Amino acid sequence: EETAGATPPRALLTPRTDGGGPSRNTPRQLAEGGPADFTRRKPKCVEFGLRRAQGPDGGFSASKYSHIGGFHATSNVQAGKLLNIPIAGTHAHSFIMSYTSLALVEGVKVKRVKGGAEEMVELLPLVMKYREELGWTKTNNGELAAFVGYATSFPNVFLCLIDTYDTLHSGLRNFVLVSLALDDLGYTPRGIRLDSGDLSYLSLECEYVFHTMADRFSRPFFYDLDIVASNDINENVLHSLNKQGHGITMFGIGTNLVTCQSQPALGCVYKLVEIDGEPRIKLSNDIEKVLIPGKKVAYRLFGEAGWPLLDLLVDSKEVDQPRVGERTLCLHPFMEQKRVAVVPKRVVKLHNLVFDGKNGVVPGQDSTLSETRQFVNDQVNHTRPDLLRHVNSGEYKVSVSENTFRFLHQLWHTETPVRELR
C-alpha cells in the first residue's frame, strides 16, 4: 500500500538503497583486500555477483556501482560492454567436467606467434612433452584436455579454474604444463583461480610452484601470474587472509558484495524539515530520530593534515558560513557541552541543488561514470584510515553551527507540549 507522502521518499531512496550497497561495500573490501606483506602486489578486486544479484536490474546495477566504488572489473559481459567496464572471468567447473579424455583435443592447433613464423601447431604434443619431463603423468586427463581446449580458444587470456578434482596434484600441475606449451608458442598465460579450500595455504603453495618453475625453465612469466580467489569472499575473510598471509593477487567477490551481507539496507530516511519557508521539527523519545529543522547547507571542514575533520550543518539563511582560516564553532546537535572550534584549511560544500520543487530539475551536467568513480576514489583516499578499520573503527563527527543549535532547541521547546501533573 502507498502511504500518504511516501512516494517522494521511496522514489528518491530506493535507487540509493539498492545501488548504494555495492558502493558502500567496495571501499571497505578494497581496504581489507590489501596485502599483509607490502613487498607483494596489492590484490585487485573483481565483481563476480551477476547470478546472485537481486531484482531484474540487480546484476547490472551491482556491476555499475561496484565499479564506481573502486572494483577493477566485472564478470558481467553486458555491463562491461554498455558501461565500458573491464571484463574479467574464467570458465566454470562444468566446462572442465565436460571433457572426459585427451582424445577430445587431439589435433587441435594454435597459431605460433613467436619467432616470426606464423604457423598452426598442435598443442597437445607440446603439453605431453612437458608432462613426461616433469613426471606429472597422474594428473586428471579430462582436466588436462579441458585446459588444452580452453587454451586453443583463449591463448591470450589463459586463466584456469584448478580445483575441480585436486588443486595441487592435478589442477595446478595441468595448468603449468599447458602454460609452458603456450609460452613456447609466444603467448603469456594469465593465472589460476581457487574456488575452494584453505585459500591462504593453497595460494602460497601455488606461488611456490610458480617460482620454482620460473627458475627451472627460465620462464619469468611465472612470477607475474595472477592467483585469483573466489570462494564466498567477504570483509571478514579478507581480514583473516591478511593476518594469515597469502599469495592471492585478485579477489573475485560475488554474493557478499552484491547482496550486501554486512548491511543489506541503507539506514537512510527522508523527512520534512521545512514547508513554505517554515522550519518543521519531528520529536521522538529516541534522540537519533529528532530532526534538525530548516533548510541547511552541509560543509566538510578539512584540517592541516589533509583529512576531513568533520561535517558541519549550517542554516541556509545564516550570514556566517564557514570560511578557510576563520575560527568556526561546531557543536553536537543535542549535547551543548560537546563542542569544538575549527580553523579549516579547506572548506567544501557537499551538496548541489538538482531538483527545486515547483521549478523542477535544475539545469546542470551529469558526471560520467569514470568521473564519479574518480570522485569516490578521491573521497576514500582523503578518509582517515581509522574510519575504515575492520575492528573498532573511528566515528566521523557531524556537527551544527551555534545558530542552528540554538534554533533547534528553541523550536524543540516550543513544539513540546507541557504536561500537567495533579
Short mmCIF file of N, CA, C and O in Angstrom, two decimals, residues 149-196:
data_model
loop_
_atom_site.label_atom_id
_atom_site.label_comp_id
_atom_site.label_asym_id
_atom_site.label_seq_id
_atom_site.Cartn_x
_atom_site.Cartn_y
_atom_site.Cartn_z
N GLY A 149 41.87 -27.46 -24.47
CA GLY A 149 40.78 -26.91 -25.27
C GLY A 149 40.57 -25.42 -25.00
O GLY A 149 40.34 -24.64 -25.93
N TYR A 150 40.66 -25.04 -23.75
CA TYR A 150 40.48 -23.64 -23.38
C TYR A 150 41.62 -22.78 -23.95
O TYR A 150 41.40 -21.67 -24.44
N ALA A 151 42.82 -23.33 -23.90
CA ALA A 151 43.99 -22.61 -24.40
C ALA A 151 43.91 -22.38 -25.90
O ALA A 151 44.36 -21.34 -26.40
N THR A 152 43.36 -23.32 -26.64
CA THR A 152 43.25 -23.13 -28.08
C THR A 152 42.25 -22.03 -28.44
O THR A 152 42.39 -21.36 -29.45
N SER A 153 41.24 -21.86 -27.60
CA SER A 153 40.23 -20.82 -27.84
C SER A 153 40.65 -19.46 -27.30
O SER A 153 40.36 -18.42 -27.88
N PHE A 154 41.35 -19.47 -26.16
CA PHE A 154 41.73 -18.21 -25.49
C PHE A 154 43.22 -18.22 -25.11
O PHE A 154 43.56 -18.14 -23.93
N PRO A 155 44.11 -18.32 -26.10
CA PRO A 155 45.54 -18.40 -25.76
C PRO A 155 46.10 -17.12 -25.13
O PRO A 155 47.09 -17.17 -24.40
N ASN A 156 45.46 -15.98 -25.40
CA ASN A 156 45.98 -14.71 -24.87
C ASN A 156 45.49 -14.40 -23.47
O ASN A 156 46.03 -13.50 -22.82
N VAL A 157 44.46 -15.11 -23.01
CA VAL A 157 43.89 -14.84 -21.68
C VAL A 157 43.70 -16.16 -20.94
O VAL A 157 42.65 -16.42 -20.36
N PHE A 158 44.71 -16.97 -20.93
CA PHE A 158 44.63 -18.32 -20.36
C PHE A 158 44.70 -18.24 -18.83
O PHE A 158 45.77 -18.07 -18.24
N LEU A 159 43.52 -18.33 -18.19
CA LEU A 159 43.42 -18.31 -16.73
C LEU A 159 42.46 -19.43 -16.33
O LEU A 159 41.29 -19.42 -16.73
N CYS A 160 42.93 -20.40 -15.56
CA CYS A 160 42.18 -21.64 -15.34
C CYS A 160 41.71 -21.82 -13.91
O CYS A 160 42.42 -21.48 -12.95
N LEU A 161 40.54 -22.40 -13.79
CA LEU A 161 39.98 -22.83 -12.51
C LEU A 161 40.58 -24.20 -12.20
O LEU A 161 40.39 -25.15 -12.95
N ILE A 162 41.31 -24.33 -11.07
CA ILE A 162 42.13 -25.52 -10.88
C ILE A 162 41.68 -26.45 -9.75
O ILE A 162 42.39 -27.39 -9.41
N ASP A 163 40.48 -26.21 -9.18
CA ASP A 163 40.09 -27.03 -8.02
C ASP A 163 38.97 -28.02 -8.32
O ASP A 163 38.29 -28.49 -7.41
N THR A 164 38.77 -28.38 -9.59
CA THR A 164 37.69 -29.30 -9.93
C THR A 164 37.92 -30.69 -9.35
O THR A 164 36.99 -31.34 -8.86
N TYR A 165 39.17 -31.17 -9.38
CA TYR A 165 39.47 -32.52 -8.90
C TYR A 165 40.46 -32.51 -7.73
O TYR A 165 40.13 -32.92 -6.64
N ASP A 166 41.65 -32.01 -7.95
CA ASP A 166 42.66 -31.92 -6.89
C ASP A 166 43.51 -30.69 -7.19
O ASP A 166 44.24 -30.66 -8.19
N THR A 167 43.41 -29.70 -6.32
CA THR A 167 44.02 -28.39 -6.62
C THR A 167 45.52 -28.48 -6.87
O THR A 167 46.01 -28.01 -7.91
N LEU A 168 46.25 -29.07 -5.95
CA LEU A 168 47.72 -29.05 -6.03
C LEU A 168 48.29 -30.17 -6.88
O LEU A 168 49.32 -29.98 -7.56
N HIS A 169 47.67 -31.35 -6.86
CA HIS A 169 48.26 -32.50 -7.54
C HIS A 169 47.70 -32.76 -8.93
O HIS A 169 48.16 -33.67 -9.62
N SER A 170 46.70 -31.96 -9.32
CA SER A 170 46.17 -32.10 -10.68
C SER A 170 45.98 -30.74 -11.33
O SER A 170 46.63 -30.43 -12.33
N GLY A 171 45.09 -29.93 -10.79
CA GLY A 171 44.77 -28.65 -11.42
C GLY A 171 45.97 -27.75 -11.63
O GLY A 171 46.20 -27.24 -12.74
N LEU A 172 46.75 -27.55 -10.58
CA LEU A 172 47.93 -26.68 -10.67
C LEU A 172 48.93 -27.23 -11.68
O LEU A 172 49.46 -26.49 -12.52
N ARG A 173 49.17 -28.51 -11.60
CA ARG A 173 50.16 -29.13 -12.49
C ARG A 173 49.71 -29.08 -13.95
O ARG A 173 50.51 -28.78 -14.86
N ASN A 174 48.44 -29.37 -14.20
CA ASN A 174 47.94 -29.29 -15.58
C ASN A 174 48.03 -27.88 -16.12
O ASN A 174 48.34 -27.67 -17.30
N PHE A 175 47.77 -26.90 -15.27
CA PHE A 175 47.92 -25.51 -15.71
C PHE A 175 49.36 -25.20 -16.09
O PHE A 175 49.63 -24.57 -17.13
N VAL A 176 50.31 -25.65 -15.29
CA VAL A 176 51.73 -25.41 -15.57
C VAL A 176 52.11 -26.03 -16.91
O VAL A 176 52.81 -25.42 -17.73
N LEU A 177 51.66 -27.25 -17.17
CA LEU A 177 52.01 -27.95 -18.41
C LEU A 177 51.53 -27.17 -19.63
O LEU A 177 52.28 -26.95 -20.60
N VAL A 178 50.28 -26.75 -19.61
CA VAL A 178 49.73 -26.02 -20.76
C VAL A 178 50.38 -24.64 -20.87
O VAL A 178 50.63 -24.14 -21.98
N SER A 179 50.70 -24.02 -19.74
CA SER A 179 51.33 -22.70 -19.76
C SER A 179 52.71 -22.75 -20.41
O SER A 179 53.08 -21.85 -21.18
N LEU A 180 53.48 -23.77 -20.09
CA LEU A 180 54.79 -23.92 -20.71
C LEU A 180 54.67 -24.06 -22.23
O LEU A 180 55.45 -23.46 -22.99
N ALA A 181 53.69 -24.84 -22.67
CA ALA A 181 53.49 -25.04 -24.11
C ALA A 181 53.04 -23.73 -24.78
O ALA A 181 53.52 -23.38 -25.87
N LEU A 182 52.15 -22.99 -24.13
CA LEU A 182 51.71 -21.71 -24.69
C LEU A 182 52.86 -20.72 -24.79
O LEU A 182 52.98 -19.98 -25.77
N ASP A 183 53.71 -20.71 -23.78
CA ASP A 183 54.86 -19.80 -23.80
C ASP A 183 55.79 -20.14 -24.95
O ASP A 183 56.37 -19.24 -25.57
N ASP A 184 55.95 -21.43 -25.25
CA ASP A 184 56.77 -21.83 -26.39
C ASP A 184 56.25 -21.23 -27.70
O ASP A 184 57.03 -20.94 -28.61
N LEU A 185 54.94 -21.05 -27.77
CA LEU A 185 54.33 -20.54 -28.99
C LEU A 185 54.20 -19.02 -29.00
O LEU A 185 53.72 -18.44 -29.98
N GLY A 186 54.60 -18.38 -27.91
CA GLY A 186 54.61 -16.91 -27.89
C GLY A 186 53.48 -16.26 -27.12
O GLY A 186 53.28 -15.05 -27.21
N TYR A 187 52.73 -17.05 -26.33
CA TYR A 187 51.63 -16.50 -25.55
C TYR A 187 52.01 -16.42 -24.07
O TYR A 187 52.79 -17.24 -23.58
N THR A 188 51.44 -15.45 -23.38
CA THR A 188 51.71 -15.29 -21.95
C THR A 188 50.47 -15.69 -21.15
O THR A 188 49.45 -14.99 -21.21
N PRO A 189 50.51 -16.78 -20.43
CA PRO A 189 49.37 -17.19 -19.59
C PRO A 189 49.06 -16.14 -18.54
O PRO A 189 49.93 -15.36 -18.14
N ARG A 190 47.81 -16.15 -18.07
CA ARG A 190 47.37 -15.13 -17.12
C ARG A 190 47.37 -15.59 -15.67
O ARG A 190 47.66 -14.81 -14.77
N GLY A 191 46.97 -16.84 -15.39
CA GLY A 191 46.97 -17.27 -14.00
C GLY A 191 45.96 -18.36 -13.71
O GLY A 191 45.46 -19.05 -14.61
N ILE A 192 45.62 -18.51 -12.43
CA ILE A 192 44.73 -19.56 -11.95
C ILE A 192 43.65 -18.96 -11.06
O ILE A 192 43.78 -17.83 -10.59
N ARG A 193 42.60 -19.75 -10.83
CA ARG A 193 41.56 -19.34 -9.88
C ARG A 193 41.32 -20.46 -8.87
O ARG A 193 41.20 -21.63 -9.25
N LEU A 194 41.28 -20.09 -7.60
CA LEU A 194 40.97 -21.00 -6.50
C LEU A 194 39.55 -20.71 -6.03
O LEU A 194 39.23 -19.57 -5.71
N ASP A 195 38.71 -21.74 -5.96
CA ASP A 195 37.32 -21.53 -5.59
C ASP A 195 36.90 -22.38 -4.39
O ASP A 195 35.71 -22.49 -4.10
N SER A 196 37.87 -22.96 -3.69
CA SER A 196 37.54 -23.77 -2.52
C SER A 196 38.81 -24.05 -1.73
O SER A 196 39.92 -23.80 -2.20
#
